[in-house]
């Protein structure tokens, strides 16, 4: 190899090419499924009203492709002991990732245009992908992962999304053609973001390489939290049962960060609107309405976070080694895995109790989210009452509210439980689970737009993926489950019906509700099988 | 109660672990090959083997993390896969990894672990916490390697387990922590009827504390028995011939040899008297006869294979 970059690219392609190709394929499959379903209904995809479609699908591809490359390149810390300067080290992963993300996203959209005769812009989304990738690198890829970095990443995503929507898809300028516009100011912002991100990566690598992991303010905050925890610790009591102890562990590991993340995003959203109200001299009534609508959208989009929750699920597994890893290890070593995870692996808890502890945490999350969203909405109502500014909600919007609430909670439950179950079932191979969760997320977004055919195809695909894996698992471990078989049958019927063109909207709505209900119910019994599978080999 | 049940109960009373014709394959590789092994109640059982010999796979079967592909594993007379609560609730386990949740404080760790073990002895846990010099307010993340090992040992011991399983417990630790671990082993067996299963590469430690050992090599049990009987049956015998020999004459029971000319050194397996008779039969006399260390026995048993 003539250069370090060349060596790293070779390593990347040699080790992760298939995984990256798989994720890219998944990233393209979801839009292709959506577009195919809509084409089947004779929908004109270039209609301005459907601007939301590229706006939703293109960032999805950006995210999945970027994720594939990030996973493939691995953490920057693994190169710390190599004789490379900080700038050289940063360049080896930053720029190749930058170029490939932009190229792959551009290529994906170009191929959709070719396949379906669309006229979606190629260059601007590719540039956006490059900027997005660059902005996420300092937070997600460099240095030690801490909750502060996650908050920082969420902040970066929000700011970029705000800029993106402001520039390309403002609320009063609907139309997919806005994707084609990219001003010099936007170009300047983009270049600024890339350069700043690169500089930040170099700085962080320099800090992290010499062991400096957190700033003084973060250390101070941590000390304060410790102090608060110590005061609280006086009243800590013994757990009443194994399940409650495990529920506490699961809540601390994954539940609390999840609802905390949602809380931070909601707080930022409210701050954003209050800021707009104060500094942008916006109309109060319009601003309040937009805020209520944005929180409503967040309510559905929170399932994206549920997807992340599923991604973190390997932390919960009682055995960190999966059957697949055992097979791989056996190729190089006679021993099964080299070592045992002492703490988690030897906890005397039954599969059912463990599954129950996870379901309890999900239930707690849903309840806490109810409170959080209720609180966020209340801010708007209180502002409205205090300023005597009536909200301009239509009867239809008011009527839809209970359904949005119900759908949001059932969807959250389904996404969280399905995500974690898929993670237990498929082990370290997160891509399948990720595909499932993202599918569900997209389904939820589209459900909000009443694009039923597309939604049902995706939701049914997710249901089938879950059911197939679960049935295989149950069969392998000699467990017979009538519920699993019934769920399989429902999934099959749903797919068959979904692929039939031109059904009544009520029928489609019923089907969608059935599939989501199935997805929500499967883990109640299925998670136990999934735990058994991940725990023993 | 049937006669079979009676037999099963009596064997489970005398043996903590009963492994019968256990085999395990990963792909085409056999990690365990038709292993039968009983670990009697009380005392310290040392499990010895090289890297990839199958020790960890065997321990995973005992802990119920692997299904028995063929054969059977019984711990306390129970199937550890079917009854994880019944089996793991009576086992204390400490691994080489010392994988503890980093975000927890030592106090939280104790509170959490306590919930899983009805026999948890809070007073004993406090005593161990003080003895190991662990601060309950410290986060696991901030513990040193040695302190982390002690924290693992604490949660493994505080419920006074009937079976203490230590998988490479001393690796990478300083002599002070190793002494704590050996102390824990001694304390555990001081309670009547408790058993320690000890897997280690540090054979001098195993030699010091184990009553019985099993040597595993390439997924098979090469050697098992009490430490005394095994040490008695392996000797290093130095013999002298009246005239120099170019090659060492074959000696019944010998495993390996070295030397040259008049004097040759044999590592032998068998009763001392039998070996001496065999030496006389080849026309030589015994100059020196010494016992082997466990280290030598391990190497000899592997080379014998």
PDB file of N, CA, C and O in Angstrom, chain A residues 251-310:
ATOM      1  N   UNK A 251     -33.993   0.291  32.929  1.00  0.00           N
ATOM      2  CA  UNK A 251     -34.449   1.686  32.876  1.00  0.00           C
ATOM      3  C   UNK A 251     -33.243   2.619  32.913  1.00  0.00           C
ATOM      4  O   UNK A 251     -33.147   3.556  32.119  1.00  0.00           O
ATOM      5  N   UNK A 252     -32.310   2.342  33.800  1.00  0.00           N
ATOM      6  CA  UNK A 252     -31.125   3.198  33.914  1.00  0.00           C
ATOM      7  C   UNK A 252     -30.272   3.123  32.652  1.00  0.00           C
ATOM      8  O   UNK A 252     -29.665   4.108  32.230  1.00  0.00           O
ATOM      9  N   UNK A 253     -30.198   1.928  32.061  1.00  0.00           N
ATOM     10  CA  UNK A 253     -29.332   1.748  30.892  1.00  0.00           C
ATOM     11  C   UNK A 253     -29.932   2.358  29.641  1.00  0.00           C
ATOM     12  O   UNK A 253     -29.240   3.039  28.887  1.00  0.00           O
ATOM     13  N   UNK A 254     -31.209   2.077  29.410  1.00  0.00           N
ATOM     14  CA  UNK A 254     -31.787   2.499  28.130  1.00  0.00           C
ATOM     15  C   UNK A 254     -33.049   3.357  28.235  1.00  0.00           C
ATOM     16  O   UNK A 254     -33.282   4.193  27.375  1.00  0.00           O
ATOM     17  N   UNK A 255     -33.848   3.137  29.248  1.00  0.00           N
ATOM     18  CA  UNK A 255     -35.106   3.880  29.354  1.00  0.00           C
ATOM     19  C   UNK A 255     -34.881   5.362  29.594  1.00  0.00           C
ATOM     20  O   UNK A 255     -35.403   6.212  28.872  1.00  0.00           O
ATOM     21  N   UNK A 256     -34.067   5.632  30.598  1.00  0.00           N
ATOM     22  CA  UNK A 256     -33.824   7.026  30.992  1.00  0.00           C
ATOM     23  C   UNK A 256     -33.172   7.835  29.857  1.00  0.00           C
ATOM     24  O   UNK A 256     -33.633   8.940  29.545  1.00  0.00           O
ATOM     25  N   UNK A 257     -32.112   7.296  29.198  1.00  0.00           N
ATOM     26  CA  UNK A 257     -31.544   8.068  28.076  1.00  0.00           C
ATOM     27  C   UNK A 257     -32.554   8.336  26.963  1.00  0.00           C
ATOM     28  O   UNK A 257     -32.533   9.385  26.333  1.00  0.00           O
ATOM     29  N   UNK A 258     -33.477   7.368  26.754  1.00  0.00           N
ATOM     30  CA  UNK A 258     -34.463   7.528  25.679  1.00  0.00           C
ATOM     31  C   UNK A 258     -35.422   8.678  25.965  1.00  0.00           C
ATOM     32  O   UNK A 258     -35.558   9.611  25.166  1.00  0.00           O
ATOM     33  N   UNK A 259     -36.062   8.610  27.139  1.00  0.00           N
ATOM     34  CA  UNK A 259     -37.023   9.683  27.444  1.00  0.00           C
ATOM     35  C   UNK A 259     -36.279  11.002  27.678  1.00  0.00           C
ATOM     36  O   UNK A 259     -36.802  12.080  27.370  1.00  0.00           O
ATOM     37  N   UNK A 260     -35.050  10.902  28.189  1.00  0.00           N
ATOM     38  CA  UNK A 260     -34.232  12.110  28.367  1.00  0.00           C
ATOM     39  C   UNK A 260     -33.966  12.780  27.028  1.00  0.00           C
ATOM     40  O   UNK A 260     -34.077  14.006  26.895  1.00  0.00           O
ATOM     41  N   UNK A 261     -33.626  11.962  26.025  1.00  0.00           N
ATOM     42  CA  UNK A 261     -33.355  12.469  24.671  1.00  0.00           C
ATOM     43  C   UNK A 261     -34.582  13.174  24.106  1.00  0.00           C
ATOM     44  O   UNK A 261     -34.494  14.283  23.562  1.00  0.00           O
ATOM     45  N   UNK A 262     -35.752  12.520  24.253  1.00  0.00           N
ATOM     46  CA  UNK A 262     -36.998  13.115  23.760  1.00  0.00           C
ATOM     47  C   UNK A 262     -37.260  14.441  24.486  1.00  0.00           C
ATOM     48  O   UNK A 262     -37.663  15.439  23.885  1.00  0.00           O
ATOM     49  N   UNK A 263     -37.023  14.409  25.790  1.00  0.00           N
ATOM     50  CA  UNK A 263     -37.246  15.612  26.600  1.00  0.00           C
ATOM     51  C   UNK A 263     -36.382  16.767  26.123  1.00  0.00           C
ATOM     52  O   UNK A 263     -36.859  17.896  25.987  1.00  0.00           O
ATOM     53  N   UNK A 264     -35.092  16.465  25.841  1.00  0.00           N
ATOM     54  CA  UNK A 264     -34.168  17.504  25.369  1.00  0.00           C
ATOM     55  C   UNK A 264     -34.662  18.073  24.041  1.00  0.00           C
ATOM     56  O   UNK A 264     -34.694  19.297  23.834  1.00  0.00           O
ATOM     57  N   UNK A 265     -35.072  17.177  23.144  1.00  0.00           N
ATOM     58  CA  UNK A 265     -35.533  17.632  21.823  1.00  0.00           C
ATOM     59  C   UNK A 265     -36.781  18.506  21.956  1.00  0.00           C
ATOM     60  O   UNK A 265     -36.894  19.568  21.322  1.00  0.00           O
ATOM     61  N   UNK A 266     -37.703  18.071  22.812  1.00  0.00           N
ATOM     62  CA  UNK A 266     -38.933  18.848  23.014  1.00  0.00           C
ATOM     63  C   UNK A 266     -38.614  20.235  23.586  1.00  0.00           C
ATOM     64  O   UNK A 266     -39.163  21.249  23.143  1.00  0.00           O
ATOM     65  N   UNK A 267     -37.708  20.223  24.569  1.00  0.00           N
ATOM     66  CA  UNK A 267     -37.336  21.501  25.193  1.00  0.00           C
ATOM     67  C   UNK A 267     -36.721  22.427  24.147  1.00  0.00           C
ATOM     68  O   UNK A 267     -37.027  23.629  24.102  1.00  0.00           O
ATOM     69  N   UNK A 268     -35.866  21.872  23.284  1.00  0.00           N
ATOM     70  CA  UNK A 268     -35.226  22.680  22.236  1.00  0.00           C
ATOM     71  C   UNK A 268     -36.265  23.227  21.267  1.00  0.00           C
ATOM     72  O   UNK A 268     -36.164  24.360  20.811  1.00  0.00           O
ATOM     73  N   UNK A 269     -37.245  22.365  20.964  1.00  0.00           N
ATOM     74  CA  UNK A 269     -38.301  22.766  20.028  1.00  0.00           C
ATOM     75  C   UNK A 269     -39.080  23.957  20.593  1.00  0.00           C
ATOM     76  O   UNK A 269     -39.351  24.938  19.888  1.00  0.00           O
ATOM     77  N   UNK A 270     -39.419  23.859  21.867  1.00  0.00           N
ATOM     78  CA  UNK A 270     -40.173  24.951  22.505  1.00  0.00           C
ATOM     79  C   UNK A 270     -39.321  26.221  22.521  1.00  0.00           C
ATOM     80  O   UNK A 270     -39.799  27.313  22.193  1.00  0.00           O
ATOM     81  N   UNK A 271     -38.031  26.052  22.866  1.00  0.00           N
ATOM     82  CA  UNK A 271     -37.117  27.201  22.885  1.00  0.00           C
ATOM     83  C   UNK A 271     -37.027  27.853  21.512  1.00  0.00           C
ATOM     84  O   UNK A 271     -36.994  29.075  21.377  1.00  0.00           O
ATOM     85  N   UNK A 272     -36.981  26.984  20.479  1.00  0.00           N
ATOM     86  CA  UNK A 272     -36.885  27.479  19.100  1.00  0.00           C
ATOM     87  C   UNK A 272     -38.082  28.375  18.772  1.00  0.00           C
ATOM     88  O   UNK A 272     -37.932  29.477  18.224  1.00  0.00           O
ATOM     89  N   UNK A 273     -39.287  27.903  19.148  1.00  0.00           N
ATOM     90  CA  UNK A 273     -40.485  28.679  18.850  1.00  0.00           C
ATOM     91  C   UNK A 273     -40.552  29.958  19.676  1.00  0.00           C
ATOM     92  O   UNK A 273     -40.953  31.001  19.174  1.00  0.00           O
ATOM     93  N   UNK A 274     -40.167  29.828  20.935  1.00  0.00           N
ATOM     94  CA  UNK A 274     -40.168  31.023  21.793  1.00  0.00           C
ATOM     95  C   UNK A 274     -39.172  32.039  21.221  1.00  0.00           C
ATOM     96  O   UNK A 274     -39.456  33.243  21.152  1.00  0.00           O
ATOM     97  N   UNK A 275     -38.007  31.523  20.751  1.00  0.00           N
ATOM     98  CA  UNK A 275     -36.996  32.385  20.135  1.00  0.00           C
ATOM     99  C   UNK A 275     -37.540  33.080  18.899  1.00  0.00           C
ATOM    100  O   UNK A 275     -37.349  34.289  18.704  1.00  0.00           O
ATOM    101  N   UNK A 276     -38.250  32.290  18.068  1.00  0.00           N
ATOM    102  CA  UNK A 276     -38.852  32.855  16.848  1.00  0.00           C
ATOM    103  C   UNK A 276     -39.846  33.953  17.197  1.00  0.00           C
ATOM    104  O   UNK A 276     -39.921  35.001  16.556  1.00  0.00           O
ATOM    105  N   UNK A 277     -40.582  33.662  18.275  1.00  0.00           N
ATOM    106  CA  UNK A 277     -41.618  34.595  18.720  1.00  0.00           C
ATOM    107  C   UNK A 277     -41.002  35.928  19.162  1.00  0.00           C
ATOM    108  O   UNK A 277     -41.493  37.003  18.833  1.00  0.00           O
ATOM    109  N   UNK A 278     -39.905  35.799  19.896  1.00  0.00           N
ATOM    110  CA  UNK A 278     -39.294  37.005  20.471  1.00  0.00           C
ATOM    111  C   UNK A 278     -38.453  37.753  19.433  1.00  0.00           C
ATOM    112  O   UNK A 278     -38.606  38.956  19.244  1.00  0.00           O
ATOM    113  N   UNK A 279     -37.565  37.019  18.745  1.00  0.00           N
ATOM    114  CA  UNK A 279     -36.580  37.689  17.891  1.00  0.00           C
ATOM    115  C   UNK A 279     -37.057  37.901  16.451  1.00  0.00           C
ATOM    116  O   UNK A 279     -36.585  38.786  15.762  1.00  0.00           O
ATOM    117  N   UNK A 280     -37.979  37.053  15.989  1.00  0.00           N
ATOM    118  CA  UNK A 280     -38.376  37.141  14.592  1.00  0.00           C
ATOM    119  C   UNK A 280     -39.663  37.951  14.429  1.00  0.00           C
ATOM    120  O   UNK A 280     -40.165  38.112  13.323  1.00  0.00           O
ATOM    121  N   UNK A 281     -40.194  38.409  15.585  1.00  0.00           N
ATOM    122  CA  UNK A 281     -41.397  39.234  15.566  1.00  0.00           C
ATOM    123  C   UNK A 281     -42.525  38.573  14.775  1.00  0.00           C
ATOM    124  O   UNK A 281     -43.187  39.182  13.960  1.00  0.00           O
ATOM    125  N   UNK A 282     -42.685  37.242  15.009  1.00  0.00           N
ATOM    126  CA  UNK A 282     -43.696  36.497  14.257  1.00  0.00           C
ATOM    127  C   UNK A 282     -45.078  36.702  14.875  1.00  0.00           C
ATOM    128  O   UNK A 282     -45.210  37.053  16.048  1.00  0.00           O
ATOM    129  N   UNK A 283     -46.088  36.393  14.079  1.00  0.00           N
ATOM    130  CA  UNK A 283     -47.458  36.468  14.560  1.00  0.00           C
ATOM    131  C   UNK A 283     -47.673  35.378  15.626  1.00  0.00           C
ATOM    132  O   UNK A 283     -47.389  34.207  15.403  1.00  0.00           O
ATOM    133  N   UNK A 284     -48.170  35.775  16.782  1.00  0.00           N
ATOM    134  CA  UNK A 284     -48.283  34.869  17.921  1.00  0.00           C
ATOM    135  C   UNK A 284     -49.181  33.673  17.603  1.00  0.00           C
ATOM    136  O   UNK A 284     -48.826  32.522  17.867  1.00  0.00           O
ATOM    137  N   UNK A 285     -50.333  33.970  17.017  1.00  0.00           N
ATOM    138  CA  UNK A 285     -51.285  32.898  16.731  1.00  0.00           C
ATOM    139  C   UNK A 285     -50.682  31.859  15.789  1.00  0.00           C
ATOM    140  O   UNK A 285     -50.744  30.660  16.024  1.00  0.00           O
ATOM    141  N   UNK A 286     -50.045  32.366  14.714  1.00  0.00           N
ATOM    142  CA  UNK A 286     -49.424  31.464  13.736  1.00  0.00           C
ATOM    143  C   UNK A 286     -48.315  30.643  14.396  1.00  0.00           C
ATOM    144  O   UNK A 286     -48.184  29.438  14.169  1.00  0.00           O
ATOM    145  N   UNK A 287     -47.547  31.330  15.240  1.00  0.00           N
ATOM    146  CA  UNK A 287     -46.412  30.694  15.880  1.00  0.00           C
ATOM    147  C   UNK A 287     -46.877  29.568  16.813  1.00  0.00           C
ATOM    148  O   UNK A 287     -46.325  28.482  16.827  1.00  0.00           O
ATOM    149  N   UNK A 288     -47.954  29.876  17.578  1.00  0.00           N
ATOM    150  CA  UNK A 288     -48.479  28.862  18.500  1.00  0.00           C
ATOM    151  C   UNK A 288     -49.010  27.648  17.732  1.00  0.00           C
ATOM    152  O   UNK A 288     -48.794  26.510  18.122  1.00  0.00           O
ATOM    153  N   UNK A 289     -49.690  27.936  16.650  1.00  0.00           N
ATOM    154  CA  UNK A 289     -50.219  26.834  15.843  1.00  0.00           C
ATOM    155  C   UNK A 289     -49.111  25.972  15.267  1.00  0.00           C
ATOM    156  O   UNK A 289     -49.185  24.745  15.261  1.00  0.00           O
ATOM    157  N   UNK A 290     -48.070  26.665  14.778  1.00  0.00           N
ATOM    158  CA  UNK A 290     -46.941  25.905  14.208  1.00  0.00           C
ATOM    159  C   UNK A 290     -46.265  25.062  15.288  1.00  0.00           C
ATOM    160  O   UNK A 290     -45.843  23.936  15.049  1.00  0.00           O
ATOM    161  N   UNK A 291     -46.189  25.662  16.475  1.00  0.00           N
ATOM    162  CA  UNK A 291     -45.553  24.927  17.569  1.00  0.00           C
ATOM    163  C   UNK A 291     -46.360  23.678  17.909  1.00  0.00           C
ATOM    164  O   UNK A 291     -45.801  22.593  18.055  1.00  0.00           O
ATOM    165  N   UNK A 292     -47.674  23.818  18.017  1.00  0.00           N
ATOM    166  CA  UNK A 292     -48.512  22.668  18.348  1.00  0.00           C
ATOM    167  C   UNK A 292     -48.403  21.608  17.266  1.00  0.00           C
ATOM    168  O   UNK A 292     -48.355  20.414  17.552  1.00  0.00           O
ATOM    169  N   UNK A 293     -48.339  22.087  16.005  1.00  0.00           N
ATOM    170  CA  UNK A 293     -48.215  21.126  14.897  1.00  0.00           C
ATOM    171  C   UNK A 293     -46.864  20.427  14.948  1.00  0.00           C
ATOM    172  O   UNK A 293     -46.761  19.223  14.726  1.00  0.00           O
ATOM    173  N   UNK A 294     -45.812  21.198  15.243  1.00  0.00           N
ATOM    174  CA  UNK A 294     -44.454  20.619  15.292  1.00  0.00           C
ATOM    175  C   UNK A 294     -44.355  19.588  16.402  1.00  0.00           C
ATOM    176  O   UNK A 294     -43.760  18.521  16.218  1.00  0.00           O
ATOM    177  N   UNK A 295     -44.979  19.902  17.550  1.00  0.00           N
ATOM    178  CA  UNK A 295     -44.946  18.927  18.654  1.00  0.00           C
ATOM    179  C   UNK A 295     -45.727  17.678  18.253  1.00  0.00           C
ATOM    180  O   UNK A 295     -45.330  16.557  18.557  1.00  0.00           O
ATOM    181  N   UNK A 296     -46.825  17.885  17.539  1.00  0.00           N
ATOM    182  CA  UNK A 296     -47.605  16.751  17.040  1.00  0.00           C
ATOM    183  C   UNK A 296     -46.777  15.876  16.113  1.00  0.00           C
ATOM    184  O   UNK A 296     -46.796  14.647  16.208  1.00  0.00           O
ATOM    185  N   UNK A 297     -46.001  16.512  15.233  1.00  0.00           N
ATOM    186  CA  UNK A 297     -45.135  15.747  14.324  1.00  0.00           C
ATOM    187  C   UNK A 297     -44.061  15.017  15.120  1.00  0.00           C
ATOM    188  O   UNK A 297     -43.727  13.863  14.838  1.00  0.00           O
ATOM    189  N   UNK A 298     -43.528  15.721  16.120  1.00  0.00           N
ATOM    190  CA  UNK A 298     -42.504  15.108  16.972  1.00  0.00           C
ATOM    191  C   UNK A 298     -43.032  13.846  17.624  1.00  0.00           C
ATOM    192  O   UNK A 298     -42.329  12.869  17.833  1.00  0.00           O
ATOM    193  N   UNK A 299     -44.340  13.920  17.946  1.00  0.00           N
ATOM    194  CA  UNK A 299     -44.987  12.812  18.614  1.00  0.00           C
ATOM    195  C   UNK A 299     -44.875  11.544  17.775  1.00  0.00           C
ATOM    196  O   UNK A 299     -44.671  10.452  18.279  1.00  0.00           O
ATOM    197  N   UNK A 300     -45.005  11.721  16.457  1.00  0.00           N
ATOM    198  CA  UNK A 300     -44.848  10.573  15.561  1.00  0.00           C
ATOM    199  C   UNK A 300     -43.371  10.277  15.307  1.00  0.00           C
ATOM    200  O   UNK A 300     -42.950   9.134  15.270  1.00  0.00           O
ATOM    201  N   UNK A 301     -42.610  11.345  15.159  1.00  0.00           N
ATOM    202  CA  UNK A 301     -41.190  11.149  14.834  1.00  0.00           C
ATOM    203  C   UNK A 301     -40.387  10.586  16.004  1.00  0.00           C
ATOM    204  O   UNK A 301     -39.264  10.134  15.825  1.00  0.00           O
ATOM    205  N   UNK A 302     -40.962  10.630  17.188  1.00  0.00           N
ATOM    206  CA  UNK A 302     -40.244  10.079  18.337  1.00  0.00           C
ATOM    207  C   UNK A 302     -39.917   8.608  18.123  1.00  0.00           C
ATOM    208  O   UNK A 302     -39.019   8.064  18.782  1.00  0.00           O
ATOM    209  N   UNK A 303     -40.651   7.983  17.228  1.00  0.00           N
ATOM    210  CA  UNK A 303     -40.402   6.558  16.988  1.00  0.00           C
ATOM    211  C   UNK A 303     -39.009   6.369  16.378  1.00  0.00           C
ATOM    212  O   UNK A 303     -38.413   5.303  16.484  1.00  0.00           O
ATOM    213  N   UNK A 304     -38.490   7.431  15.774  1.00  0.00           N
ATOM    214  CA  UNK A 304     -37.102   7.361  15.307  1.00  0.00           C
ATOM    215  C   UNK A 304     -36.202   7.066  16.508  1.00  0.00           C
ATOM    216  O   UNK A 304     -35.307   6.235  16.442  1.00  0.00           O
ATOM    217  N   UNK A 305     -36.500   7.751  17.607  1.00  0.00           N
ATOM    218  CA  UNK A 305     -35.698   7.514  18.806  1.00  0.00           C
ATOM    219  C   UNK A 305     -35.907   6.089  19.304  1.00  0.00           C
ATOM    220  O   UNK A 305     -34.996   5.481  19.840  1.00  0.00           O
ATOM    221  N   UNK A 306     -37.131   5.600  19.146  1.00  0.00           N
ATOM    222  CA  UNK A 306     -37.395   4.217  19.541  1.00  0.00           C
ATOM    223  C   UNK A 306     -36.499   3.284  18.749  1.00  0.00           C
ATOM    224  O   UNK A 306     -36.024   2.266  19.255  1.00  0.00           O
ATOM    225  N   UNK A 307     -36.250   3.650  17.486  1.00  0.00           N
ATOM    226  CA  UNK A 307     -35.332   2.859  16.661  1.00  0.00           C
ATOM    227  C   UNK A 307     -33.942   2.859  17.243  1.00  0.00           C
ATOM    228  O   UNK A 307     -33.288   1.824  17.327  1.00  0.00           O
ATOM    229  N   UNK A 308     -33.490   4.025  17.689  1.00  0.00           N
ATOM    230  CA  UNK A 308     -32.168   4.107  18.321  1.00  0.00           C
ATOM    231  C   UNK A 308     -32.126   3.268  19.586  1.00  0.00           C
ATOM    232  O   UNK A 308     -31.121   2.657  19.908  1.00  0.00           O
ATOM    233  N   UNK A 309     -33.238   3.270  20.290  1.00  0.00           N
ATOM    234  CA  UNK A 309     -33.338   2.482  21.511  1.00  0.00           C
ATOM    235  C   UNK A 309     -33.081   1.016  21.191  1.00  0.00           C
ATOM    236  O   UNK A 309     -32.360   0.333  21.903  1.00  0.00           O
ATOM    237  N   UNK A 310     -33.686   0.563  20.077  1.00  0.00           N
ATOM    238  CA  UNK A 310     -33.464  -0.815  19.641  1.00  0.00           C
ATOM    239  C   UNK A 310     -32.009  -1.066  19.305  1.00  0.00           C
ATOM    240  O   UNK A 310     -31.457  -2.122  19.588  1.00  0.00           O
TER     241      UNK A 310
END
